PDB file of C-alpha atoms in Angstrom:
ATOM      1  CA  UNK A   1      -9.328  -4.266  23.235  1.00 49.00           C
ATOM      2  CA  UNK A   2      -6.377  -5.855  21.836  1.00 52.00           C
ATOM      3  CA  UNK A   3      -5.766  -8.160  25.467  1.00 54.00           C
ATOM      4  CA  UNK A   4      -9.161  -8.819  26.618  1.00 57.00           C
ATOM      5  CA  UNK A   5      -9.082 -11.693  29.471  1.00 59.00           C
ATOM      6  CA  UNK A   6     -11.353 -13.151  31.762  1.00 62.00           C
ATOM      7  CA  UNK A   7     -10.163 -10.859  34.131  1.00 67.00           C
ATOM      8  CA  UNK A   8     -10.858  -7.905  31.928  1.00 85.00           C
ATOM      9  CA  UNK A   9     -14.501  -9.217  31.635  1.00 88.00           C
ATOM     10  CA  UNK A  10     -14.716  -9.419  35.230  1.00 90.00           C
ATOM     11  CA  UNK A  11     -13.686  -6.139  36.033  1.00 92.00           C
ATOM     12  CA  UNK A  12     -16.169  -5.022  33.800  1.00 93.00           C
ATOM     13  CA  UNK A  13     -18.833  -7.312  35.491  1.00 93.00           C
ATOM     14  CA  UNK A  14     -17.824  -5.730  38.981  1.00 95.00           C
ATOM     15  CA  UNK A  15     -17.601  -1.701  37.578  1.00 95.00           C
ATOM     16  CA  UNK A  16     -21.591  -2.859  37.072  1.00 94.00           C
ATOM     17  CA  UNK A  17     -21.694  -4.055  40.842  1.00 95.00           C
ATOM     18  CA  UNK A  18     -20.211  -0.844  42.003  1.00 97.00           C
ATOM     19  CA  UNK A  19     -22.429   1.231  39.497  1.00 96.00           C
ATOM     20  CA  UNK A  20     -25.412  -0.792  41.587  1.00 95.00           C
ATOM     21  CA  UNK A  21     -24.075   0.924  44.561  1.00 95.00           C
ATOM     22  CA  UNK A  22     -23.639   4.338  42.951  1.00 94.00           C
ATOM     23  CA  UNK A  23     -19.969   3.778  43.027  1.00 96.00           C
ATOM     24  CA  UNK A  24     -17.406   5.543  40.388  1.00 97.00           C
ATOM     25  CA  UNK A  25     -14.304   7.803  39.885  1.00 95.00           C
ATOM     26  CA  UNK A  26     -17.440  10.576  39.497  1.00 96.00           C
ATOM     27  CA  UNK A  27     -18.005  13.308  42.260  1.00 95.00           C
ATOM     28  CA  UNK A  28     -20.887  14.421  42.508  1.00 91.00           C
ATOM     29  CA  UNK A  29     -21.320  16.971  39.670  1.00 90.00           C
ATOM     30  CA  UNK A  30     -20.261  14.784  37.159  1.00 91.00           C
ATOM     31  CA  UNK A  31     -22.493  11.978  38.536  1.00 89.00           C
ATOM     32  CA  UNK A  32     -25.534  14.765  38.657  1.00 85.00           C
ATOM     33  CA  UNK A  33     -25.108  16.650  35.543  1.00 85.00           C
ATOM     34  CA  UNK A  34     -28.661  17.139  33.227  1.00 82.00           C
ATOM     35  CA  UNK A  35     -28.688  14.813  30.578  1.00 84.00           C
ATOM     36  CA  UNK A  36     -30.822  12.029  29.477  1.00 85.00           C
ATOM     37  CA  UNK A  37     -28.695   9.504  31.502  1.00 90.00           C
ATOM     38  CA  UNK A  38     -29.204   7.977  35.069  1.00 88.00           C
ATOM     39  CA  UNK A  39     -26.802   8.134  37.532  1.00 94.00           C
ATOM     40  CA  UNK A  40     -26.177   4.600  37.406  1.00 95.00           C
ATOM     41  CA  UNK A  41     -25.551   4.978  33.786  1.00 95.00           C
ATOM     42  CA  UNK A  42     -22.878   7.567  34.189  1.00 96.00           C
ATOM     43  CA  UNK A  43     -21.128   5.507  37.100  1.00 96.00           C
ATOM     44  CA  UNK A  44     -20.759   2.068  35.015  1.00 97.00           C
ATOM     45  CA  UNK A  45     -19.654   4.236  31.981  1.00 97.00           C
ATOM     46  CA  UNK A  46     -16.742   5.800  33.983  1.00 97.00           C
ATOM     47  CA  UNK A  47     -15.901   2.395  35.651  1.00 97.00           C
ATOM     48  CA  UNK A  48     -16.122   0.390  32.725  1.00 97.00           C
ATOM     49  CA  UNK A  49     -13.886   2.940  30.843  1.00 96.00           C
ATOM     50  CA  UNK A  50     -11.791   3.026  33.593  1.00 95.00           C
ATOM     51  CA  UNK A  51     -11.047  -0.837  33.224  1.00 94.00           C
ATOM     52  CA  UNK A  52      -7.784  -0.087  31.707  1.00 92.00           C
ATOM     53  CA  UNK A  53      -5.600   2.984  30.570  1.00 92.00           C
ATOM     54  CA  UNK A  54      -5.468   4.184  26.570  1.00 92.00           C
ATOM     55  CA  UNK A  55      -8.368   2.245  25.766  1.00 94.00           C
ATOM     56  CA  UNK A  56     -10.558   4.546  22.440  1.00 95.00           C
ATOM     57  CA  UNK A  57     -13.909   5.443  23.428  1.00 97.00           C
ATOM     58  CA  UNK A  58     -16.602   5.735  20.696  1.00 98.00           C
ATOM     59  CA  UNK A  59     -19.535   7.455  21.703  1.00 98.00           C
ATOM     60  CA  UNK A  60     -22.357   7.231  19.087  1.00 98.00           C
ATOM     61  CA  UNK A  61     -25.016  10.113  20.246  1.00 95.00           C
ATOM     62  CA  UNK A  62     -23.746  12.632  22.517  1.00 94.00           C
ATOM     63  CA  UNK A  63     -27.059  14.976  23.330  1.00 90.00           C
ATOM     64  CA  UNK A  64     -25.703  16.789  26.051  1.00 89.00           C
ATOM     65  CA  UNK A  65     -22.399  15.779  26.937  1.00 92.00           C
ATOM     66  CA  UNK A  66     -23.337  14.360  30.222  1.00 93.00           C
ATOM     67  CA  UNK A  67     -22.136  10.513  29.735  1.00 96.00           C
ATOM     68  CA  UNK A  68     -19.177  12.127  27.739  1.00 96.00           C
ATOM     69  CA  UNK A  69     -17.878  13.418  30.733  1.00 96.00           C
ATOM     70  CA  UNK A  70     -18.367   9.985  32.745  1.00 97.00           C
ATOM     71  CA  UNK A  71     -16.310   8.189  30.235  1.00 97.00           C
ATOM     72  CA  UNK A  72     -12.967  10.522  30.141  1.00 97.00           C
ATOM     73  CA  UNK A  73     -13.357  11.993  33.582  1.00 96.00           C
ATOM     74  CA  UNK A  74     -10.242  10.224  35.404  1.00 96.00           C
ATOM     75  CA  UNK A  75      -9.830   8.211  32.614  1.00 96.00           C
ATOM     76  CA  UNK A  76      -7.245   7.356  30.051  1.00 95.00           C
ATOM     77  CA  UNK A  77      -9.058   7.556  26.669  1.00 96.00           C
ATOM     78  CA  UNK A  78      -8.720   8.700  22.982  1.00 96.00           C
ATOM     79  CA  UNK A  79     -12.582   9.262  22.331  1.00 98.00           C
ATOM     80  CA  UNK A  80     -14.519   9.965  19.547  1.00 98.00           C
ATOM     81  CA  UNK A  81     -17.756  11.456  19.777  1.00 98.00           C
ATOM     82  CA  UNK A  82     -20.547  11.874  16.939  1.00 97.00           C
ATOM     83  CA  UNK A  83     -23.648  13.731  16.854  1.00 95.00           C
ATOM     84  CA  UNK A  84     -25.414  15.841  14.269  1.00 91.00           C
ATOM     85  CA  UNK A  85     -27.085  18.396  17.327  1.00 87.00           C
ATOM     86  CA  UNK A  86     -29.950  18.457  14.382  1.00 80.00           C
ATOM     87  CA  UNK A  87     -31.998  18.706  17.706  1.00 70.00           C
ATOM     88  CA  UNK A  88     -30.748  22.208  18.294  1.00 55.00           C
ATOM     89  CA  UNK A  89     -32.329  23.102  14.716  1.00 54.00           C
ATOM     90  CA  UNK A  90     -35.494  21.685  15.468  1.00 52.00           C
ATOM     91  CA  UNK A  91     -35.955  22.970  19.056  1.00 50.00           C
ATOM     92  CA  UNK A  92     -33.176  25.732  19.424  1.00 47.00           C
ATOM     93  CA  UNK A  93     -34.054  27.325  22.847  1.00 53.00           C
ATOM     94  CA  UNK A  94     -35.202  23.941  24.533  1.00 50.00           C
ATOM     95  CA  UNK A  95     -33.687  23.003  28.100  1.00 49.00           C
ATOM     96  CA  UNK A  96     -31.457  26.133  29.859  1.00 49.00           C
ATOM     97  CA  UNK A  97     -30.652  24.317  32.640  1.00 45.00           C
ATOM     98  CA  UNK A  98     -27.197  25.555  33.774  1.00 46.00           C
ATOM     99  CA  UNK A  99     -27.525  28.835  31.594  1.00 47.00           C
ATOM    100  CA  UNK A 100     -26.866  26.682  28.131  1.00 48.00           C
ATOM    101  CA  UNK A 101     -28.885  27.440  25.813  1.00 57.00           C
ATOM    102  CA  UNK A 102     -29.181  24.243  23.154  1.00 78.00           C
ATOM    103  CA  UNK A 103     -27.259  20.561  23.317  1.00 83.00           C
ATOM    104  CA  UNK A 104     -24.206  21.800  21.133  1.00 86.00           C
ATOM    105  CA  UNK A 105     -23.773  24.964  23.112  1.00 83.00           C
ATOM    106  CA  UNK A 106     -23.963  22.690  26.529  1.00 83.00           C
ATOM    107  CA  UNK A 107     -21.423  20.188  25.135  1.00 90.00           C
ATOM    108  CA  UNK A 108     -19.090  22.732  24.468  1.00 88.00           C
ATOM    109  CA  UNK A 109     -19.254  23.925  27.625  1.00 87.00           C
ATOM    110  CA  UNK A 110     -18.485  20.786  29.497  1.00 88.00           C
ATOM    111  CA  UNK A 111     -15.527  20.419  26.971  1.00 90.00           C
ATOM    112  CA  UNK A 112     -14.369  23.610  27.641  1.00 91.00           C
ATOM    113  CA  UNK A 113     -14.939  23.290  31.467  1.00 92.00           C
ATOM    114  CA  UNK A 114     -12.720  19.971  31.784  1.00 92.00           C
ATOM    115  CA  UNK A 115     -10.092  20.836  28.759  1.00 90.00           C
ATOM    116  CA  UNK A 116     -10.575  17.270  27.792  1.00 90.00           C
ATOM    117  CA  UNK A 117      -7.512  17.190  25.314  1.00 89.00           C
ATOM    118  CA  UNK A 118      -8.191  13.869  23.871  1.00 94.00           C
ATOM    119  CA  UNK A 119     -11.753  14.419  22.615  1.00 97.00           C
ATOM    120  CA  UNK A 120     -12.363  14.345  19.024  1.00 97.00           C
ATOM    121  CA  UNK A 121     -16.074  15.712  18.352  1.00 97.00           C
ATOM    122  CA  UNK A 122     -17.421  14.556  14.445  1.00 97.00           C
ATOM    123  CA  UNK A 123     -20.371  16.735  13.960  1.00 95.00           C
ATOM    124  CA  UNK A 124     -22.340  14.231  11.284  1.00 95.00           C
ATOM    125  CA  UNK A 125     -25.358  12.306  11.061  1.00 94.00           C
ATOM    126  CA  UNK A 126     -23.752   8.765  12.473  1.00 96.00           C
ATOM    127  CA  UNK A 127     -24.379   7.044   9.261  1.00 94.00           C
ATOM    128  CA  UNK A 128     -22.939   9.455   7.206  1.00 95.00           C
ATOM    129  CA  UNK A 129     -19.378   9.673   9.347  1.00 97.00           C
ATOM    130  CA  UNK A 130     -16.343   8.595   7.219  1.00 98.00           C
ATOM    131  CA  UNK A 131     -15.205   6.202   9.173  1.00 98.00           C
ATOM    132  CA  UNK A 132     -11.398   6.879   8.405  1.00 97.00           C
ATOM    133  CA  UNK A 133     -11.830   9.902  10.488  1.00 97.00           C
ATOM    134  CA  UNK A 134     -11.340   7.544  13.385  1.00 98.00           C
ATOM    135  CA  UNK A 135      -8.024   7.218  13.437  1.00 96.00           C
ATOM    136  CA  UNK A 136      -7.433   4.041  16.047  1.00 95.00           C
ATOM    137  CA  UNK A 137      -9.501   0.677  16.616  1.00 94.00           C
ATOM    138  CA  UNK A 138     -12.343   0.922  18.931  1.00 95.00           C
ATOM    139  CA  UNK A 139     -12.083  -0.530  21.978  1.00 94.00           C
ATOM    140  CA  UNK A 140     -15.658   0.769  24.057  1.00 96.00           C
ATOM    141  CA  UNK A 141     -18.696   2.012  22.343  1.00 98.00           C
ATOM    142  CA  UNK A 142     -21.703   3.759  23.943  1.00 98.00           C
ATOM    143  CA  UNK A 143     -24.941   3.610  21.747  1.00 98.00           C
ATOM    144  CA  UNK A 144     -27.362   6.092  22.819  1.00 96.00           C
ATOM    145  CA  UNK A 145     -28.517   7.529  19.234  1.00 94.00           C
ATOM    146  CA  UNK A 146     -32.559   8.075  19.355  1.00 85.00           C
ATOM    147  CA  UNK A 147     -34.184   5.165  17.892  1.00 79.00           C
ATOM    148  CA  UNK A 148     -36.685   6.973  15.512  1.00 74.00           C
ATOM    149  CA  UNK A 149     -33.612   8.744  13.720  1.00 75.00           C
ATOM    150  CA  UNK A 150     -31.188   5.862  13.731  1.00 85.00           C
ATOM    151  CA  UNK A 151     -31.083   2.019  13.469  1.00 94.00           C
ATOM    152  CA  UNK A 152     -28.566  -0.393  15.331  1.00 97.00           C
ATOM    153  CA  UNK A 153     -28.449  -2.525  13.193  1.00 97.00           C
ATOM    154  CA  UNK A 154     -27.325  -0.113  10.220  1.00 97.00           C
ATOM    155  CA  UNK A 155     -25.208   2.459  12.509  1.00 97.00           C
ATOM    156  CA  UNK A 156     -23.157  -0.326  13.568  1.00 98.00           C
ATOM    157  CA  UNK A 157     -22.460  -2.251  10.451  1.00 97.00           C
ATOM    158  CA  UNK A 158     -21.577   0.992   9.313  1.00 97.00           C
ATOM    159  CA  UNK A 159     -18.778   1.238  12.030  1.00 98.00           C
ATOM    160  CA  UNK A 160     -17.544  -2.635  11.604  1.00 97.00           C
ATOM    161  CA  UNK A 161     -14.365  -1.908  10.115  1.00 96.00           C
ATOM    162  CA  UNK A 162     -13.095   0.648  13.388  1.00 97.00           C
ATOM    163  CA  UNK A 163     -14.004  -2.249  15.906  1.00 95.00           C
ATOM    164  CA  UNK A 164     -11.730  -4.121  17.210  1.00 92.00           C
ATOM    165  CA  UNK A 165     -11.429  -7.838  17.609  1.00 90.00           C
ATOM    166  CA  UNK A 166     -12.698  -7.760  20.811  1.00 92.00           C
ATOM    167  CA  UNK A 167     -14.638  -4.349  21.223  1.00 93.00           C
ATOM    168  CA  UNK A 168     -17.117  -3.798  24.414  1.00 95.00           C
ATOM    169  CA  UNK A 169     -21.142  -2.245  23.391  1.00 97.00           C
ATOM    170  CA  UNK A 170     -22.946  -0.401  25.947  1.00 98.00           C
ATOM    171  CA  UNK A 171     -26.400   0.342  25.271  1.00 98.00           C
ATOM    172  CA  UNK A 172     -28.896   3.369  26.582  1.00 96.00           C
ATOM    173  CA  UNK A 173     -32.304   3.523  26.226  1.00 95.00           C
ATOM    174  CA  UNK A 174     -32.019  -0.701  26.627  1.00 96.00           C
ATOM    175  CA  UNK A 175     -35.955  -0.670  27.158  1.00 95.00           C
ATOM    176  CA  UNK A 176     -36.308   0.170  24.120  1.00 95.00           C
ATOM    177  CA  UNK A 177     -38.263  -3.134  21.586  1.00 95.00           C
ATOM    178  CA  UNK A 178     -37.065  -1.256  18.755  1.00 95.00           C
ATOM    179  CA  UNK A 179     -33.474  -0.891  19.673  1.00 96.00           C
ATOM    180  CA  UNK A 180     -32.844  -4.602  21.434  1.00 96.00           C
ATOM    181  CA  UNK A 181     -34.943  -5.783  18.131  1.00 96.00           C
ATOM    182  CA  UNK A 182     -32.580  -3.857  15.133  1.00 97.00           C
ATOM    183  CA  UNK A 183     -29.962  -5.146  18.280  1.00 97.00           C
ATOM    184  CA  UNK A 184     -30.669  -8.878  17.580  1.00 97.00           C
ATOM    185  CA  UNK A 185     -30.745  -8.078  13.891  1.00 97.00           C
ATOM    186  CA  UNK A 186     -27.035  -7.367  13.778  1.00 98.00           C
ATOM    187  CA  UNK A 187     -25.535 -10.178  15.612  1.00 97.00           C
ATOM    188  CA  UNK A 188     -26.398 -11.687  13.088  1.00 96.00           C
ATOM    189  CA  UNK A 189     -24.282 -10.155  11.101  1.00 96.00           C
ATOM    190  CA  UNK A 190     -21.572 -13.082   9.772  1.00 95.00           C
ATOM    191  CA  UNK A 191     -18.270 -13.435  11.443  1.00 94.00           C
ATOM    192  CA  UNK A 192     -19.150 -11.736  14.948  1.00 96.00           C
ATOM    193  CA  UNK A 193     -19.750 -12.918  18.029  1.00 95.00           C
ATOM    194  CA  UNK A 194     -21.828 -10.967  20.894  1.00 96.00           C
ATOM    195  CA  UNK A 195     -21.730 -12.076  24.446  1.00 95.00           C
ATOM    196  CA  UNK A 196     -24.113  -9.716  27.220  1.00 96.00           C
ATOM    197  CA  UNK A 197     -22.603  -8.784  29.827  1.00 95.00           C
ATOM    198  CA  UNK A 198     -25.296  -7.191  31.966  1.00 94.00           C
ATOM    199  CA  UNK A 199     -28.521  -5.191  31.315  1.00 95.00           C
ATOM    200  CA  UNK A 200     -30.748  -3.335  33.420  1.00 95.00           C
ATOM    201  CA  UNK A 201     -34.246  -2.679  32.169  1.00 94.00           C
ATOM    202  CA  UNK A 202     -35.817   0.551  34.438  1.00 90.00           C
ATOM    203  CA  UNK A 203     -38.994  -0.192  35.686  1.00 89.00           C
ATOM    204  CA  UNK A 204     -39.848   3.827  35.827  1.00 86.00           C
ATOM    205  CA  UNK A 205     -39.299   5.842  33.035  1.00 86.00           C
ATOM    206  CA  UNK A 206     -36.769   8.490  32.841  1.00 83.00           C
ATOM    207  CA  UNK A 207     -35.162   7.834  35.827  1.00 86.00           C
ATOM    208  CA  UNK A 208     -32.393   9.986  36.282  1.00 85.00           C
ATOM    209  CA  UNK A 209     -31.123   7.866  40.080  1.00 80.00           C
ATOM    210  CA  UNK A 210     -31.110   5.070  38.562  1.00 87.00           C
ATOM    211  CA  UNK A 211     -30.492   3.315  34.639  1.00 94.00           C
ATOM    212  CA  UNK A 212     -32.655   5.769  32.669  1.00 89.00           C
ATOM    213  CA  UNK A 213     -34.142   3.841  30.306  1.00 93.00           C
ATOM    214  CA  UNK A 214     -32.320   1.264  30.973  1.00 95.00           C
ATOM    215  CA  UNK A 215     -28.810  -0.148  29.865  1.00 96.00           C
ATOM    216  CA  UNK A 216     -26.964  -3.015  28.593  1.00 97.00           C
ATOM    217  CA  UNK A 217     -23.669  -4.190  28.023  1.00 97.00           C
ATOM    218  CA  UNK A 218     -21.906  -6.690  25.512  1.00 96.00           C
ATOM    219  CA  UNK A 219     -18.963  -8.120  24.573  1.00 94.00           C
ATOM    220  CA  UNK A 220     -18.264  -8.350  20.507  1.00 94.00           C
ATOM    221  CA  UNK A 221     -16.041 -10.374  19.031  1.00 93.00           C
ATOM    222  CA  UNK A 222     -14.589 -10.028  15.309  1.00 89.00           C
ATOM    223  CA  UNK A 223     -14.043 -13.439  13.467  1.00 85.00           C
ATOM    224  CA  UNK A 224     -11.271 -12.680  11.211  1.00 57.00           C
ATOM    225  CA  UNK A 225     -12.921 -14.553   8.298  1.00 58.00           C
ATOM    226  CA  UNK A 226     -16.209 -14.595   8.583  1.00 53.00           C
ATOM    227  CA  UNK A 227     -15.748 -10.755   9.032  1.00 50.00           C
ATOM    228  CA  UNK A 228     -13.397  -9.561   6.935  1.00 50.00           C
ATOM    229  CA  UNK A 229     -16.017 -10.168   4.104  1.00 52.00           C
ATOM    230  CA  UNK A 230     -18.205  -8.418   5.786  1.00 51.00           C
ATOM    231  CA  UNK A 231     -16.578  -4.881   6.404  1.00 50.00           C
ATOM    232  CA  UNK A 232     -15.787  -4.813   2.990  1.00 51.00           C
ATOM    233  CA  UNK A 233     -18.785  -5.088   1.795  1.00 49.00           C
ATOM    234  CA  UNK A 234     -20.706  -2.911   4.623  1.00 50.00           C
TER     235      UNK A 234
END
């Protein structure tokens, strides 16, 4: 996010306000779609990629395609998504909701349903992506890989050298120890800066009204020098 300002901060503050209220560009099947998201999830996720137009979108887990949708639906985005669907192999006739049968066959669907042009799917394990294959600096990532098959700490190291100088981190399954722990690991990482945002720890697990398991959002900032070091080396 190339011109990040206060005000750009702000209006990401407020698109959390209006995601309090259950307020977005979502109607109400978007907002409702099955998924392991909350509805509150899916409405700060559209208005937060809503902040400005021709933003790039990372998302980092993509189970169902549910907060895929919230993020480009009446949005302006290049997006890359990355998931290895290794869930599929494990337990291929899980969940039918909606007639689809497995997590890659109900992404596709959504995909097909909206014609979302500007979606780039990377079918890989998320530490295993070559990173070139993102073709443009990152402006928005959306974590939401499951913590006993990924770390945050590695997975986004790994991605350094796509962020941008000032790149905005949103966070499912925030209730998570293990994930805010591997979290606090990397910003420690030399030459960045992280400032939160908001989070919302659920008190009720699952909850698809509300945050899920929870969410958070940060701000990162690259420090040229301190970072440059780094990337290369990561």
């Amino acid at each position: 996010m190339k011109t990040i300002t206060q005000l750009t901060k702000n209006k990401i503050i407020d698109a959390f306000r209006e995601a309090e209220q259950d307020k977005s560009g979502l109607r109400e099947f978007e907002r409702d779609l099955y998924g392991a998201s909350g509805r509150k999830t899916r409405h700060a996720i559209n208005n937060i990629c809503g902040v400005k137009d021709n933003l790039t979108y990372l998302e980092l887990g993509i189970y169902r395609g549910s907060t895929l949708v919230a993020a480009n639906y009446d949005n302006k985005l290049t997006t890359y998504a990355i998931d290895d669907f290794t869930i599929d192999i494990k337990e291929p006739k899980q969940y039918k909701e909606n007639g689809w049968g497995n997590a890659r066959q109900a992404t596709k669907e959504l995909l097909d349903r909206y014609n979302f042009s500007n979606v780039n799917i990377i079918e890989d394990e998320a530490n295993s992506v070559d990173t070139k294959k993102i073709a443009k600096k990152v402006d928005i990532v959306h974590y939401d890989l499951d913590e006993h098959h990924a770390n945050a700490e590695q997975v986004l190291r790994h991605y350094l050298s796509v962020f941008d100088k000032h790149t905005v981190l949103m966070f499912s399954n925030w209730n998570s120890n293990g994930l805010r722990n591997s979290f606090a690991q990397f910003k420690k990482t030399p030459g960045i800066e992280v400032e939160m945002l908001f989070e919302k720890l659920s008190t009720a697990t699952a909850d698809s009204l509300n945050w899920y398991n929870g969410f958070a959002v940060f701000l990162f900032t690259l420090n040229a020098k301190g970072a440059e070091k780094e990337v290369k080396n990561g």
